[in-house]
Coordinates of C-alpha atoms and ligand atoms in Angstrom, one line a residue:
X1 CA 29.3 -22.0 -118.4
X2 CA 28.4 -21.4 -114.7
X3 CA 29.7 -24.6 -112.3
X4 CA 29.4 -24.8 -108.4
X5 CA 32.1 -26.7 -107.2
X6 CA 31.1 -25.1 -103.9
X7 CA 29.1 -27.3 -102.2
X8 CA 31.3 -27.7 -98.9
X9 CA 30.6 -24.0 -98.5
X10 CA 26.6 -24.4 -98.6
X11 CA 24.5 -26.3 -100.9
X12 CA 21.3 -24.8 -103.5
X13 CA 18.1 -26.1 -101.9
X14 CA 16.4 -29.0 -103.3
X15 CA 13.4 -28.0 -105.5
X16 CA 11.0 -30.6 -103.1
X17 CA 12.6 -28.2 -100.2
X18 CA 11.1 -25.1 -101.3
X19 CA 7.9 -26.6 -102.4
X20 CA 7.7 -27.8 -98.9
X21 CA 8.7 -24.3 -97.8
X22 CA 6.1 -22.5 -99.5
X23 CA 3.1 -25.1 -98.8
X24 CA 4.2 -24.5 -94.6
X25 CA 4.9 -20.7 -95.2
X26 CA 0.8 -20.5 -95.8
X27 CA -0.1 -23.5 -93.8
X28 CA 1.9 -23.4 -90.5
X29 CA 2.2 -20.1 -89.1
X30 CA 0.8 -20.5 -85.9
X31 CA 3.2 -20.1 -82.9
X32 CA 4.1 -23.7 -81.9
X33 CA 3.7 -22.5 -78.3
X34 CA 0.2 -21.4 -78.9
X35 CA -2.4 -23.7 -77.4
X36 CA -5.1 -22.9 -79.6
X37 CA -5.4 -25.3 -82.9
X38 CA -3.4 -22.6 -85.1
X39 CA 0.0 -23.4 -82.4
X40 CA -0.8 -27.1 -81.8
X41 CA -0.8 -27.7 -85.8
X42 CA 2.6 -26.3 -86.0
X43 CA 3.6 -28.1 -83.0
X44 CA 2.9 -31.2 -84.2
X45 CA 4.8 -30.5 -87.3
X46 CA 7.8 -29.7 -85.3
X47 CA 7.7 -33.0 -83.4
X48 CA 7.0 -35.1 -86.1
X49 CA 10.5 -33.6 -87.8
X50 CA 12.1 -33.8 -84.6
X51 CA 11.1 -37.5 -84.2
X52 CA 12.3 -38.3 -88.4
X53 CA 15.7 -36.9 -87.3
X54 CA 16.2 -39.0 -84.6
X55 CA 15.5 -41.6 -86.5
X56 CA 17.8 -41.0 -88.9
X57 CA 20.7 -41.3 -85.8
X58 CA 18.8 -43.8 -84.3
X59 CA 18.4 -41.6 -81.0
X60 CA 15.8 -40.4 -79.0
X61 CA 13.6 -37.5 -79.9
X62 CA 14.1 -36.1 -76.8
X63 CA 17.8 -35.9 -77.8
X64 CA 17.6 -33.3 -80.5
X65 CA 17.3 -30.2 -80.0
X66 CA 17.3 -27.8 -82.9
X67 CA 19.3 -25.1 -83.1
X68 CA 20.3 -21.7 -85.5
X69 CA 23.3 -23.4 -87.4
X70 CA 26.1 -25.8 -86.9
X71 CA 28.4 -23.1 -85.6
X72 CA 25.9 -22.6 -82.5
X73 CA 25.4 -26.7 -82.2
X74 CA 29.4 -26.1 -81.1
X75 CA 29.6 -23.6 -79.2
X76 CA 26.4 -24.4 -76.9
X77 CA 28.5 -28.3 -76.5
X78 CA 31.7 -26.5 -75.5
X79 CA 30.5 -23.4 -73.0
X80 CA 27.8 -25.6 -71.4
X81 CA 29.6 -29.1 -71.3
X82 CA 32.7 -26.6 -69.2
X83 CA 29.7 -25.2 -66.9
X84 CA 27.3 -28.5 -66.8
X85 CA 30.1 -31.3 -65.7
X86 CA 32.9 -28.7 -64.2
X87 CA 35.1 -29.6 -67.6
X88 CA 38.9 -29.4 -66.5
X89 CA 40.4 -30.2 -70.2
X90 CA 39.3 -29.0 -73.4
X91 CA 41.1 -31.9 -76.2
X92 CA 40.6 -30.8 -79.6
X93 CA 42.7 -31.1 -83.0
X94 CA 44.7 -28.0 -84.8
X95 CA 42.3 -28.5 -87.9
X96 CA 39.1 -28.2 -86.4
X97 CA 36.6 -25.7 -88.0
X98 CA 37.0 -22.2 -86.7
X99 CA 34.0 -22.3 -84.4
X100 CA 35.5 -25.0 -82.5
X101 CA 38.7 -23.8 -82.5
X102 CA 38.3 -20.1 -81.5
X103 CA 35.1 -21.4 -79.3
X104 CA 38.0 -23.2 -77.1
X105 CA 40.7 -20.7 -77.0
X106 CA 38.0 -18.5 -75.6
X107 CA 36.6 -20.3 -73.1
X108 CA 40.6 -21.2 -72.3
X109 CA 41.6 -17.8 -72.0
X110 CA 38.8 -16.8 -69.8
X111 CA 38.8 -19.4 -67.1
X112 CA 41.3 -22.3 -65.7
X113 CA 40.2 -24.8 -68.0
X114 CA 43.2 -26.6 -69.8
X115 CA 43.0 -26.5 -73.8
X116 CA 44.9 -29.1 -75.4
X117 CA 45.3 -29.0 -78.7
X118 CA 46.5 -32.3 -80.7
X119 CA 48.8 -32.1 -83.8
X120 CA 47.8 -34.3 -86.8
X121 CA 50.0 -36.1 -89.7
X122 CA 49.9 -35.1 -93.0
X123 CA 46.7 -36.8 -94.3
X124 CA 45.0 -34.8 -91.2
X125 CA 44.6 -37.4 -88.4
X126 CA 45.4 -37.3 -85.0
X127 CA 47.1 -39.7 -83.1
X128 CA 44.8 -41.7 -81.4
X129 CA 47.7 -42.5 -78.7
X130 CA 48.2 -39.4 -77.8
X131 CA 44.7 -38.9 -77.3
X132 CA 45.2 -41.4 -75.2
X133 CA 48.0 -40.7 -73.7
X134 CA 46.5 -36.6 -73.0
X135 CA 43.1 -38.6 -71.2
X136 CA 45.3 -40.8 -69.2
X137 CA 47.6 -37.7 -67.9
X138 CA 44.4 -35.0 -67.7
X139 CA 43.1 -33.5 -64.4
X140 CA 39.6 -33.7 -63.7
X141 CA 36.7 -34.2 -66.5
X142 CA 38.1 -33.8 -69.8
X143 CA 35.8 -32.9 -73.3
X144 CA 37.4 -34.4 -76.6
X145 CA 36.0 -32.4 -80.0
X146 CA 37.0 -34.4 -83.0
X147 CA 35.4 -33.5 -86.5
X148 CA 33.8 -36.5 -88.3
X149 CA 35.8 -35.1 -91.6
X150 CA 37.6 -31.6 -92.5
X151 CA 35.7 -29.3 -94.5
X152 CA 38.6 -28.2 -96.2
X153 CA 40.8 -31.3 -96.9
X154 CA 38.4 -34.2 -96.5
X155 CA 39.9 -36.5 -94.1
X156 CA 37.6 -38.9 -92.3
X157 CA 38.4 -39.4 -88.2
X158 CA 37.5 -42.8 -86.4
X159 CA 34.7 -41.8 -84.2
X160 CA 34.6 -44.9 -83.6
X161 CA 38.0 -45.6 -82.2
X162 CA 37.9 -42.1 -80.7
X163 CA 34.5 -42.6 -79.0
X164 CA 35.9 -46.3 -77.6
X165 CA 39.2 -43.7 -76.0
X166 CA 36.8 -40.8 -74.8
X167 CA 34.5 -43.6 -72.9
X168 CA 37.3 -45.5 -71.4
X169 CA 38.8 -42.2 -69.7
X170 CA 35.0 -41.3 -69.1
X171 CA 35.5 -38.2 -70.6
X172 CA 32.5 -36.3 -72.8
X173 CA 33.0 -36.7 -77.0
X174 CA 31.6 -34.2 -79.5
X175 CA 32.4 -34.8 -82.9
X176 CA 31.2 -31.5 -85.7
X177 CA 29.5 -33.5 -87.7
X178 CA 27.9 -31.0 -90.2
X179 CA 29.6 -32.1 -93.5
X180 CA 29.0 -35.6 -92.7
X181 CA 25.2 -35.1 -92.0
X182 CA 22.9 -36.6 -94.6
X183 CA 25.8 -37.9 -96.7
X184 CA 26.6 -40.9 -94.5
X185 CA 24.1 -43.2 -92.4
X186 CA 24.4 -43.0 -88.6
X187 CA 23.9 -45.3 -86.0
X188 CA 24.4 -43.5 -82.5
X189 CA 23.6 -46.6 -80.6
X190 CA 26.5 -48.3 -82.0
X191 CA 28.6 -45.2 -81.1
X192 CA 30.2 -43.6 -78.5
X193 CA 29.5 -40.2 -78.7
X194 CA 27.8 -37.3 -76.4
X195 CA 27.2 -34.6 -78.7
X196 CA 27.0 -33.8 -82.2
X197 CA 25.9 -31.0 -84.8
X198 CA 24.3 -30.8 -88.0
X199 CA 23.3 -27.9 -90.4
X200 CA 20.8 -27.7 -93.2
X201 CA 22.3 -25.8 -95.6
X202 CA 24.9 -28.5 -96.0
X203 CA 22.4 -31.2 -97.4
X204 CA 20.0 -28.8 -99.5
X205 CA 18.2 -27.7 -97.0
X206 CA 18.1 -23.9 -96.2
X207 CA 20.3 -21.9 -93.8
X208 CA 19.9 -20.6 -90.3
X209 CA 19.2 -24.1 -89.4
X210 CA 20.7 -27.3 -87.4
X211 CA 20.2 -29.1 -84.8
X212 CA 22.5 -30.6 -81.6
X213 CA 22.3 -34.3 -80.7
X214 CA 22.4 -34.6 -76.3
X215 CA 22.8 -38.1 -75.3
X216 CA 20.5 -38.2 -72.6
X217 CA 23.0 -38.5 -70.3
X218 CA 25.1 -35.7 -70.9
X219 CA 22.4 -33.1 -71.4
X220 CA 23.6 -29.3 -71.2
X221 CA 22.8 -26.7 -69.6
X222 CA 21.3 -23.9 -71.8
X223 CA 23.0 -21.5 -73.8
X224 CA 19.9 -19.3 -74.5
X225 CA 17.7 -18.3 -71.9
X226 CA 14.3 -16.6 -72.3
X227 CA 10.5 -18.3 -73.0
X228 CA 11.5 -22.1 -72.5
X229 CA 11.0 -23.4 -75.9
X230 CA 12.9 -26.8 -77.2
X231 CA 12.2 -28.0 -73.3
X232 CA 14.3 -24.8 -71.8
X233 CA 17.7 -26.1 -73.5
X234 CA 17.2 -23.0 -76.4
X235 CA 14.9 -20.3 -75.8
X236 CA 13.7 -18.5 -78.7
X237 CA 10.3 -19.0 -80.9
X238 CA 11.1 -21.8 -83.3
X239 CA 12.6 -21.5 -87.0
X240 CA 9.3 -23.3 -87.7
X241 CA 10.5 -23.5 -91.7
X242 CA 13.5 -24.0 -91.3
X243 CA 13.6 -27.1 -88.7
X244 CA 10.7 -28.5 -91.5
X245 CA 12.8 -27.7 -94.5
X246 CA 15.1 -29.2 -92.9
X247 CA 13.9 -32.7 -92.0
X248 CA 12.5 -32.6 -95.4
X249 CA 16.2 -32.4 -97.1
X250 CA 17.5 -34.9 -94.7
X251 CA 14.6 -37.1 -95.9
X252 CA 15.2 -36.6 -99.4
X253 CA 19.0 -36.9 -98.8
X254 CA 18.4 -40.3 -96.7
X255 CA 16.4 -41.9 -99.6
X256 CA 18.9 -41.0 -102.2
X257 CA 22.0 -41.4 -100.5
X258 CA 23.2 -44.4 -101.9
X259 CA 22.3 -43.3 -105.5
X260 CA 23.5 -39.9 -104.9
X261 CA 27.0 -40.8 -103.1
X262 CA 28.1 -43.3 -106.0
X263 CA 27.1 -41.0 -108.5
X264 CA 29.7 -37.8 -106.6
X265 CA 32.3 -40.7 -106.0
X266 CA 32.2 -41.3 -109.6
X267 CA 32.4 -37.9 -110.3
X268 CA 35.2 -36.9 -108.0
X269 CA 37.0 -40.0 -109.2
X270 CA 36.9 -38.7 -113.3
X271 CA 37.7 -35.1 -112.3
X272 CA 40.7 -36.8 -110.1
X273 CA 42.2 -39.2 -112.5
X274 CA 41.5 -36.5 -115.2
X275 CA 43.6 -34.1 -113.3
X276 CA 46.6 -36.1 -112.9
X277 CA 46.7 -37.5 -116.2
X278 CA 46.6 -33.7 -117.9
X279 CA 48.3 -31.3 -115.4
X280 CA 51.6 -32.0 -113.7
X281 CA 52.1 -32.3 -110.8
X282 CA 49.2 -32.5 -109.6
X283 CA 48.7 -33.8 -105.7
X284 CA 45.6 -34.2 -103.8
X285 CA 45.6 -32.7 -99.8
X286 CA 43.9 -35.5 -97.1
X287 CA 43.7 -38.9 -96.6
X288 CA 42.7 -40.2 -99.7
X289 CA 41.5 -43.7 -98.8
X290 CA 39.3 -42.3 -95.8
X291 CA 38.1 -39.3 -97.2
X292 CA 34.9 -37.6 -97.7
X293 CA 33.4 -38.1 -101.0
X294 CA 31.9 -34.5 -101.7
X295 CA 35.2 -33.4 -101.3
X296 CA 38.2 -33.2 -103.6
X297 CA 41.2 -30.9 -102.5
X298 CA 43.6 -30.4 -105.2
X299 CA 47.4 -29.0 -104.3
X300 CA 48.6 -27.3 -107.6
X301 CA 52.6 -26.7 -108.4
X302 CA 53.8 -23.2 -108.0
X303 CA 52.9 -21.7 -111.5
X304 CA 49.3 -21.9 -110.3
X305 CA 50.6 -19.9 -106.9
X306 CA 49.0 -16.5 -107.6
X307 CA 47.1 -14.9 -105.9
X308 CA 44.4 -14.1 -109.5
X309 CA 44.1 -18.0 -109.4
X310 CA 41.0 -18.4 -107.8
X311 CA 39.5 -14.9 -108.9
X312 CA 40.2 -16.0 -112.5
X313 CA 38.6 -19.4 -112.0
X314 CA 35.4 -17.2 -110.6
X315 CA 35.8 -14.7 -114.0
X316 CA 35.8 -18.5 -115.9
X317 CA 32.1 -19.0 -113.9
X318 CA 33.7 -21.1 -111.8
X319 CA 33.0 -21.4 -108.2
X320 CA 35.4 -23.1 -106.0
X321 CA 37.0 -22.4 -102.3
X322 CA 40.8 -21.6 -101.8
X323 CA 40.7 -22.8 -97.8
X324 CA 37.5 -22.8 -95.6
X325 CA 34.5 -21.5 -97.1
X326 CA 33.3 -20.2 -94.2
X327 CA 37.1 -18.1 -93.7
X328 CA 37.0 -17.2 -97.5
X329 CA 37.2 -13.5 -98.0
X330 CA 39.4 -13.5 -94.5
X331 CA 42.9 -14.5 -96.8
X332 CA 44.8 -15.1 -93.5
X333 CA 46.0 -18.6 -95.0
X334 CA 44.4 -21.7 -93.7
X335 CA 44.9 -23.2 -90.8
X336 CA 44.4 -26.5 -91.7
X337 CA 46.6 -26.5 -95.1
X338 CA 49.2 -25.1 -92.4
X339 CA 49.0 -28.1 -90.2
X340 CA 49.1 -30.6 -92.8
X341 CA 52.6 -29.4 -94.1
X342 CA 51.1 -28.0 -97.7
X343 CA 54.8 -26.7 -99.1
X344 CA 54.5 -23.2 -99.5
X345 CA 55.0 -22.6 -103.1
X346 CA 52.1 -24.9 -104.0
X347 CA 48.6 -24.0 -103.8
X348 CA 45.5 -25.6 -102.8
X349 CA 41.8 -25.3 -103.9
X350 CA 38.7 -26.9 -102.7
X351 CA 36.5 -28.5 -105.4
X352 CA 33.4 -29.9 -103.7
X353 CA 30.8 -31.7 -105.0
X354 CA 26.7 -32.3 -105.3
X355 CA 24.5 -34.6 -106.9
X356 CA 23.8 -31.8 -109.4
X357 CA 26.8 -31.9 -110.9
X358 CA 27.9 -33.0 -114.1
X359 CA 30.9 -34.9 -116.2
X360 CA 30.7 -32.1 -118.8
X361 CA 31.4 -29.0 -115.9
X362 CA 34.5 -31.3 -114.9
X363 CA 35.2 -31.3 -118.4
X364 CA 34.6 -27.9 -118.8
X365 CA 37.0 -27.1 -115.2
X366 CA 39.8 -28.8 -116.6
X367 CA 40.0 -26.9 -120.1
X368 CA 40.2 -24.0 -117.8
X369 CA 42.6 -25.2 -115.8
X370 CA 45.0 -26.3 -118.8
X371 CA 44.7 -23.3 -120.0
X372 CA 46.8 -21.6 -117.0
Ligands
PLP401 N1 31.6 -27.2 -88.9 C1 32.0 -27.5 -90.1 C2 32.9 -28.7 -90.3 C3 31.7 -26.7 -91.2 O1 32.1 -27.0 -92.4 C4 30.9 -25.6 -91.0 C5 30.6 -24.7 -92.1 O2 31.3 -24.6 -93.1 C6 30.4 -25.3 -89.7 C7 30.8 -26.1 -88.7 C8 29.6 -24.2 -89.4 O3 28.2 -24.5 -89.8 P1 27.2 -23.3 -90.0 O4 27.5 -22.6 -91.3 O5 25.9 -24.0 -90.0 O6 27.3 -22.4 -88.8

């Protein structure tokens, strides 16, 4: 039996997606930038997604811009926020995703701006008075990058609370939104927050493709220069079926998400109660109350702790992550399993979940796993 327990890592494309993919691929090649019929066709179609996305966060159109992936989305907010509003302070948590985190130190490194970087507890949270505390005491304008939830443990922040902080020290927020995307309702309006970032291939659409939310006012400078396209903020001729693919996965992901995030919670909940009721000593990593429901980190007792564990499970057809996904490969030990005190005789893997999968591959996982 083949199972993807993969899905914080990327998602398979919805069949409606590629439908939609191949139906554009012969319909909308023209250049959206063209002013003839062929380039205002494909134009249109690129508004019309832009608009259905703003939508969805209740924002502007003229707030999105679409980008190459989510790692881009956060790298264009922290360069261009530093060079667009003179940022003197760079606040960000140890357990960001990479392309925050090595995004800041470089910026740091190369220039006088301050990087703070804010330890969190052992379900993965920050303390939101020392957030406080670090706005209060900071020099000049400061940028606060907080991740909606971890892509390897989980853990849910309050953006809320965070954005109510960031505002009252008038400092800029960006929270990394790309595993949150599409799986949870957004309401901007009701939010705090300056920036945030999205990518397709998280919510079964294809990769090479996300967008950045700009409140209007804390638009960036650009990161990309060249023929002016997405109003001069990111050059380049448009990923015409990707940003399309991708409004049509958010779409499908929008209509289904209630039906769709009861039936992974239900799931995760079977595989978790499963799992402790048949292996010992069995702990979960993250903040299990506030924790994101695709996502089910499993810390497994020291018998597990080889390094054929997760290559085994892969020989078994199964597909899991042993950190970050987008780290795996690179076994340097993860960052974030570091900062949330994961003993180091225990070992952790990342079981994440879609709509397409089943009771009978958790079933099948844990026959596996009791047979180690
Ligand atoms: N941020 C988070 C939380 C992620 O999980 C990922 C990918 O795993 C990224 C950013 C990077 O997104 P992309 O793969 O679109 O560059």
């Amino acid at each position: 039996m083949n199972v993807y327990f993969d899905n914080a890592a990327t998602t398979p494309l919805h069949k409606d997606v590629i439908f939609s993919m191949n139906e554009n691929a012969i319909n909308l090649f023209g250049n959206p930038s063209s002013t003839h019929s062929f380039g205002r066709k494909t134009r249109a179609a690129i508004e019309s997604a832009r608009k259905n996305i703003a939508k969805y966060l209740n924002v502007s159109p003229l707030e999105i811009i679409f980008t190459s992936c989510g790692t881009e989305s956060n790298n264009m907010v922290l360069k261009m926020a530093v060079e667009k509003f003179a940022v003197q302070n760079i606040i960000i948590s140890e357990i960001e995703h990479k392309c925050v985190l090595n995004t800041a130190e470089d910026i740091c490194a190369n220039s006088n701006v301050n990087l703070i970087v804010l330890e969190v507890n052992e379900k993965g949270h920050i303390s939101l008075e020392t957030l406080a505390k670090e706005l209060e005491k900071a020099e000049g304008k400061s940028l606060v990058s907080i991740m909606h939830a971890n892509n390897e443990i989980g853990t849910i922040a309050d953006i809320e609370k965070i954005g109510v902080i960031c505002k009252k020290y008038d400092a800029l927020f960006h929270s990394d939104t790309v595993q949150t995307i599409a799986h949870y309702p957004f309401d901007l309006k009701a939010l705090n927050i300056d920036y945030l970032s999205g990518s397709a291939h998280k919510f079964h659409g294809p990769k090479g493709i996300g967008f950045l939310y700009m409140k209007q006012s804390a638009k960036l400078k650009p990161m990309i220069h060249g023929g002016g396209q997405e109003r001069s903020y990111r050059s380049g001729t448009e990923n015409v079926l990707g940003i399309l693919a991708m409004e049509k996965a958010l779409n499908i992901a929008v209509e289904n998400m209630d039906v769709w995030k009861n039936q992974i919670t239900e799931l995760k909940t079977y595989f978790k109660v499963r799992l402790q009721a048949e292996i010992e000593d069995i702990k979960f990593n993250g903040d299990q109350e506030n924790n994101l429901y695709t996502i089910l980190s499993v810390s497994f007792p020291s018998k597990f702790n080889t390094d054929m564990f997760l290559f085994s499970l892969d020989l078994k057809g199964i597909a899991v992550s042993g950190g970050s996904a987008c780290a795996s490969g690179a076994n340097t030990g993860s960052h974030v399993l570091n900062a949330v005190k994961q003993p180091l005789d225990r070992t952790s893997v990342r079981f994440s979940f879609s709509h397409y999968n089943t009771k009978e591959e958790v079933d099948y996982v844990l026959e596996v796993l009791k047979g180690f």
